[in-house]
Short mmCIF file of C-alpha atoms in Angstrom, two decimals:
data_model
loop_
_atom_site.label_atom_id
_atom_site.label_comp_id
_atom_site.label_asym_id
_atom_site.label_seq_id
_atom_site.Cartn_x
_atom_site.Cartn_y
_atom_site.Cartn_z
CA MET A 6 86.64 159.14 208.02
CA VAL A 7 87.29 156.29 205.43
CA VAL A 8 86.93 158.81 202.52
CA GLU A 9 89.32 161.27 204.30
CA GLU A 10 91.96 158.35 204.77
CA LYS A 11 91.36 157.45 200.94
CA SER A 12 92.07 161.09 199.76
CA ARG A 13 95.34 161.05 201.95
CA MET A 14 96.63 157.95 200.14
CA GLU A 15 95.57 159.15 197.14
CA ALA A 16 97.45 162.60 197.28
CA SER A 17 100.62 160.41 198.85
CA GLU A 18 100.55 158.52 195.79
CA GLN A 19 100.19 161.38 193.29
CA ARG A 20 103.01 162.97 194.85
CA VAL A 21 106.87 162.43 193.45
CA GLU A 22 110.32 163.54 194.42
CA VAL A 23 112.67 164.92 192.20
CA ASN A 24 116.51 165.26 192.79
CA VAL A 25 117.76 168.46 191.42
CA LEU A 26 121.61 169.21 191.45
CA LEU A 27 122.62 172.80 190.69
CA LEU A 28 126.00 174.01 189.51
CA GLY A 29 127.74 176.76 187.79
CA ALA A 30 127.92 180.61 187.86
CA HIS A 31 125.02 182.46 190.25
CA ASN A 32 123.33 179.10 190.77
CA VAL A 33 122.45 179.95 194.41
CA ALA A 34 120.38 183.35 193.17
CA LEU A 35 118.44 180.90 191.01
CA ALA A 36 117.60 178.32 193.77
CA VAL A 37 116.91 180.98 196.07
CA ARG A 38 114.51 182.81 193.63
CA PHE A 39 112.82 179.68 193.44
CA LEU A 40 112.41 178.30 196.74
CA THR A 41 111.47 181.76 198.21
CA ARG A 42 110.46 183.93 195.33
CA ARG A 43 112.99 186.67 196.54
CA PHE A 44 115.90 187.66 195.09
CA ILE A 45 118.92 188.06 197.54
CA GLY A 46 122.01 189.92 196.70
CA GLU A 47 124.65 188.22 198.88
CA TYR A 48 124.73 184.46 199.88
CA GLY A 49 127.03 182.45 202.04
CA ASP A 50 129.23 179.78 200.83
CA VAL A 51 127.49 176.84 202.77
CA GLU A 52 126.62 173.91 200.79
CA SER A 53 122.98 172.44 201.44
CA VAL A 54 119.92 170.57 200.43
CA TYR A 55 116.66 172.29 200.30
CA SER A 56 113.09 170.86 199.75
CA ARG A 57 110.16 172.79 198.29
CA VAL A 58 106.67 171.16 197.48
CA ASP A 59 105.08 172.43 194.05
CA ARG A 60 102.16 171.83 191.84
CA VAL A 61 103.50 170.46 188.27
CA LYS A 62 100.44 170.18 185.83
CA GLY A 63 98.29 169.42 188.77
CA GLN A 64 100.71 166.93 190.32
CA GLU A 65 102.52 167.44 193.61
CA VAL A 66 106.22 167.48 193.17
CA VAL A 67 108.81 167.63 195.95
CA PHE A 68 111.80 169.19 194.70
CA ASN A 69 115.23 168.48 196.63
CA ILE A 70 117.61 170.84 195.46
CA TRP A 71 121.13 170.52 196.27
CA ASP A 72 122.91 173.64 196.00
CA SER A 73 126.45 172.91 195.27
CA GLN A 74 129.38 174.60 196.50
CA TYR A 75 131.38 173.51 193.18
CA THR A 76 131.23 175.43 190.06
CA GLN A 77 132.05 172.35 188.70
CA LEU A 78 132.09 168.80 189.56
CA PRO A 79 135.65 167.65 191.20
CA GLU A 80 137.09 165.15 188.61
CA LYS A 81 138.63 162.69 191.14
CA SER A 82 136.31 163.47 194.08
CA GLN A 83 134.02 161.29 195.43
CA SER A 84 131.67 164.13 196.36
CA GLY A 85 131.12 164.90 192.62
CA VAL A 86 130.33 161.19 191.99
CA LYS A 87 127.80 161.07 195.07
CA GLN A 88 126.20 164.43 193.73
CA LEU A 89 125.60 162.94 190.17
CA GLN A 90 124.20 159.55 191.78
CA TRP A 91 121.90 161.26 193.71
CA ALA A 92 120.62 163.62 191.13
CA ASP A 93 117.59 162.99 188.90
CA GLY A 94 118.29 166.02 186.80
CA VAL A 95 120.82 168.66 186.59
CA ILE A 96 120.48 172.48 186.05
CA LEU A 97 123.89 174.37 184.79
CA VAL A 98 124.20 178.12 185.22
CA TYR A 99 126.08 180.55 183.38
CA ASP A 100 126.42 184.54 183.58
CA ILE A 101 125.56 185.74 180.14
CA CYS A 102 128.01 188.72 180.69
CA ASP A 103 130.73 186.28 181.77
CA ARG A 104 132.08 183.89 179.06
CA SER A 105 134.33 182.13 181.08
CA SER A 106 131.22 180.77 182.75
CA PHE A 107 129.86 179.46 179.45
CA GLN A 108 132.84 177.59 179.02
CA LEU A 109 132.62 175.92 182.27
CA VAL A 110 129.15 174.44 181.43
CA ARG A 111 130.78 173.21 178.37
CA GLN A 112 133.21 171.26 180.53
CA GLN A 113 130.41 170.39 183.34
CA LEU A 114 128.61 168.86 180.24
CA GLN A 115 131.43 166.51 179.56
CA GLN A 116 131.80 165.38 183.08
CA ILE A 117 128.25 164.49 183.34
CA ARG A 118 128.15 162.72 180.01
CA ARG A 119 130.95 160.66 180.97
CA ARG A 120 129.48 159.58 184.35
CA ARG A 121 125.65 159.63 183.38
CA LYS A 122 124.58 158.85 179.84
CA TRP A 123 121.82 160.68 178.22
CA PRO A 124 118.89 160.45 179.01
CA SER A 125 119.48 159.31 182.42
CA ALA A 126 120.64 162.58 183.63
CA PRO A 127 118.34 165.31 182.00
CA VAL A 128 120.15 168.75 182.09
CA VAL A 129 118.72 172.37 181.73
CA ILE A 130 121.33 174.88 180.75
CA VAL A 131 120.65 178.41 182.15
CA GLY A 132 122.00 181.56 181.00
CA ASN A 133 121.30 184.07 183.98
CA LYS A 134 121.49 187.83 184.30
CA ARG A 135 119.09 188.38 181.31
CA ASP A 136 118.56 191.94 182.85
CA LEU A 137 122.04 192.94 181.81
CA ARG A 138 121.86 191.62 178.40
CA ARG A 139 123.33 194.84 176.71
CA HIS A 140 126.56 193.65 178.50
CA ARG A 141 126.45 190.15 177.32
CA SER A 142 129.28 188.38 175.98
CA VAL A 143 127.62 185.23 175.29
CA SER A 144 124.63 185.23 172.67
CA GLY A 145 121.50 183.51 173.02
CA GLU A 146 122.06 181.52 169.95
CA GLU A 147 125.18 179.98 171.43
CA GLY A 148 123.36 178.87 174.39
CA ARG A 149 120.47 177.28 172.60
CA LEU A 150 123.21 175.72 170.13
CA LEU A 151 125.03 174.20 172.97
CA ALA A 152 121.94 172.93 174.52
CA LEU A 153 120.38 171.36 171.09
CA ALA A 154 123.79 169.60 170.48
CA GLN A 155 123.65 167.87 173.81
CA CYS A 156 119.99 167.11 174.11
CA CYS A 157 119.32 169.90 177.03
CA GLY A 158 116.80 172.04 177.99
CA PHE A 159 117.79 175.95 177.49
CA PHE A 160 116.50 179.20 179.31
CA GLU A 161 117.66 182.60 179.64
CA VAL A 162 116.48 184.34 182.77
CA SER A 163 117.06 187.22 185.24
CA ALA A 164 116.97 185.78 188.79
CA ALA A 165 117.04 189.32 189.92
CA GLU A 166 113.87 190.55 188.01
CA THR A 167 111.47 187.85 187.96
CA TYR A 168 110.16 184.55 189.72
CA HIS A 169 108.44 183.21 186.72
CA GLY A 170 111.77 182.70 184.99
CA ALA A 171 113.11 180.34 187.59
CA LEU A 172 109.95 178.71 188.06
CA LEU A 173 109.73 177.81 184.16
CA VAL A 174 113.49 176.16 184.59
CA PHE A 175 112.56 173.85 187.38
CA HIS A 176 109.23 172.81 186.10
CA ARG A 177 110.72 171.95 182.43
CA LEU A 178 113.46 169.96 184.38
CA VAL A 179 110.62 167.78 186.10
CA ASP A 180 109.07 167.20 182.39
CA MET A 181 112.38 165.93 181.40
CA VAL A 182 112.87 163.57 184.37
CA ALA A 183 109.29 162.49 183.74
CA GLU A 184 110.35 161.56 180.32
CA SER A 185 113.44 160.07 181.09
CA ARG A 186 111.83 157.92 183.97
CA ALA A 187 109.17 156.86 181.20
CA LEU A 188 111.87 155.92 178.51
CA ARG A 189 113.98 153.85 181.30
CA LYS A 190 110.69 151.85 182.13
CA SER A 191 109.74 151.21 178.70
CA SER A 192 113.16 150.05 177.98
CA ALA A 193 113.17 147.54 181.01
CA GLY A 194 109.61 146.46 179.88
CA VAL A 195 111.20 145.59 176.20
CA ARG A 196 114.01 143.95 177.63
CA GLY A 197 111.83 141.64 179.85
CA ILE A 198 109.83 140.46 176.85
CA VAL A 199 112.94 139.70 174.89
CA ARG A 200 114.46 137.97 177.66
CA SER A 201 110.97 135.86 177.88
CA VAL A 202 110.94 135.35 174.16
CA SER A 203 114.39 133.99 174.17
CA ALA A 204 113.65 132.01 177.06
CA VAL A 205 110.69 130.32 175.29
CA PHE A 206 112.98 129.69 171.99
CA ALA A 207 115.51 128.13 174.28
CA ARG A 208 113.29 125.50 175.41
CA LYS A 209 111.86 124.79 172.51
CA ARG A 210 115.57 124.14 170.93
CA ALA A 211 116.34 121.97 173.64
CA ALA A 212 112.92 120.00 173.76
#
């Protein structure tokens, strides 16, 4: 009985939660593919937060996914502020056959960087509809260069064709969130040491 209780406690301690904000063109297709492994061609326009538990590198992760109805964050809306404050990481989706959706991602990145400085809000950029690449208007190189310039992750996937691509996107974001949390923890530790050392020298000067 004690062993079972200990196992439950250990499992609870190992489980982490990651809040993911999805924005952009066909973001719902990517979310549904990840959550259900299925592709659904038509979606409603109801904004929701979904949850799924998955294992990432042996660790249980609770994905809370805010599937936003906005293609971009409203500039002066409290809703947009709330979304970014809530999110541990953001996934921006564009359609590789629609250049305007790629330009929208650029605007979204500017908005995110104004409100949340890197690395506090890791971002993964996703070019969707890779199955229609013969009709593409945005090259893979353009997507990769934008991601590189903005310190973002990058993938080209087909939510219609495979589940694996969606899985890679969400798992990569988990890695980036973990790195961001570790950096913040390390920075907080260094600041604490600096404050302690400064206090010691201040006392010595006063003595």
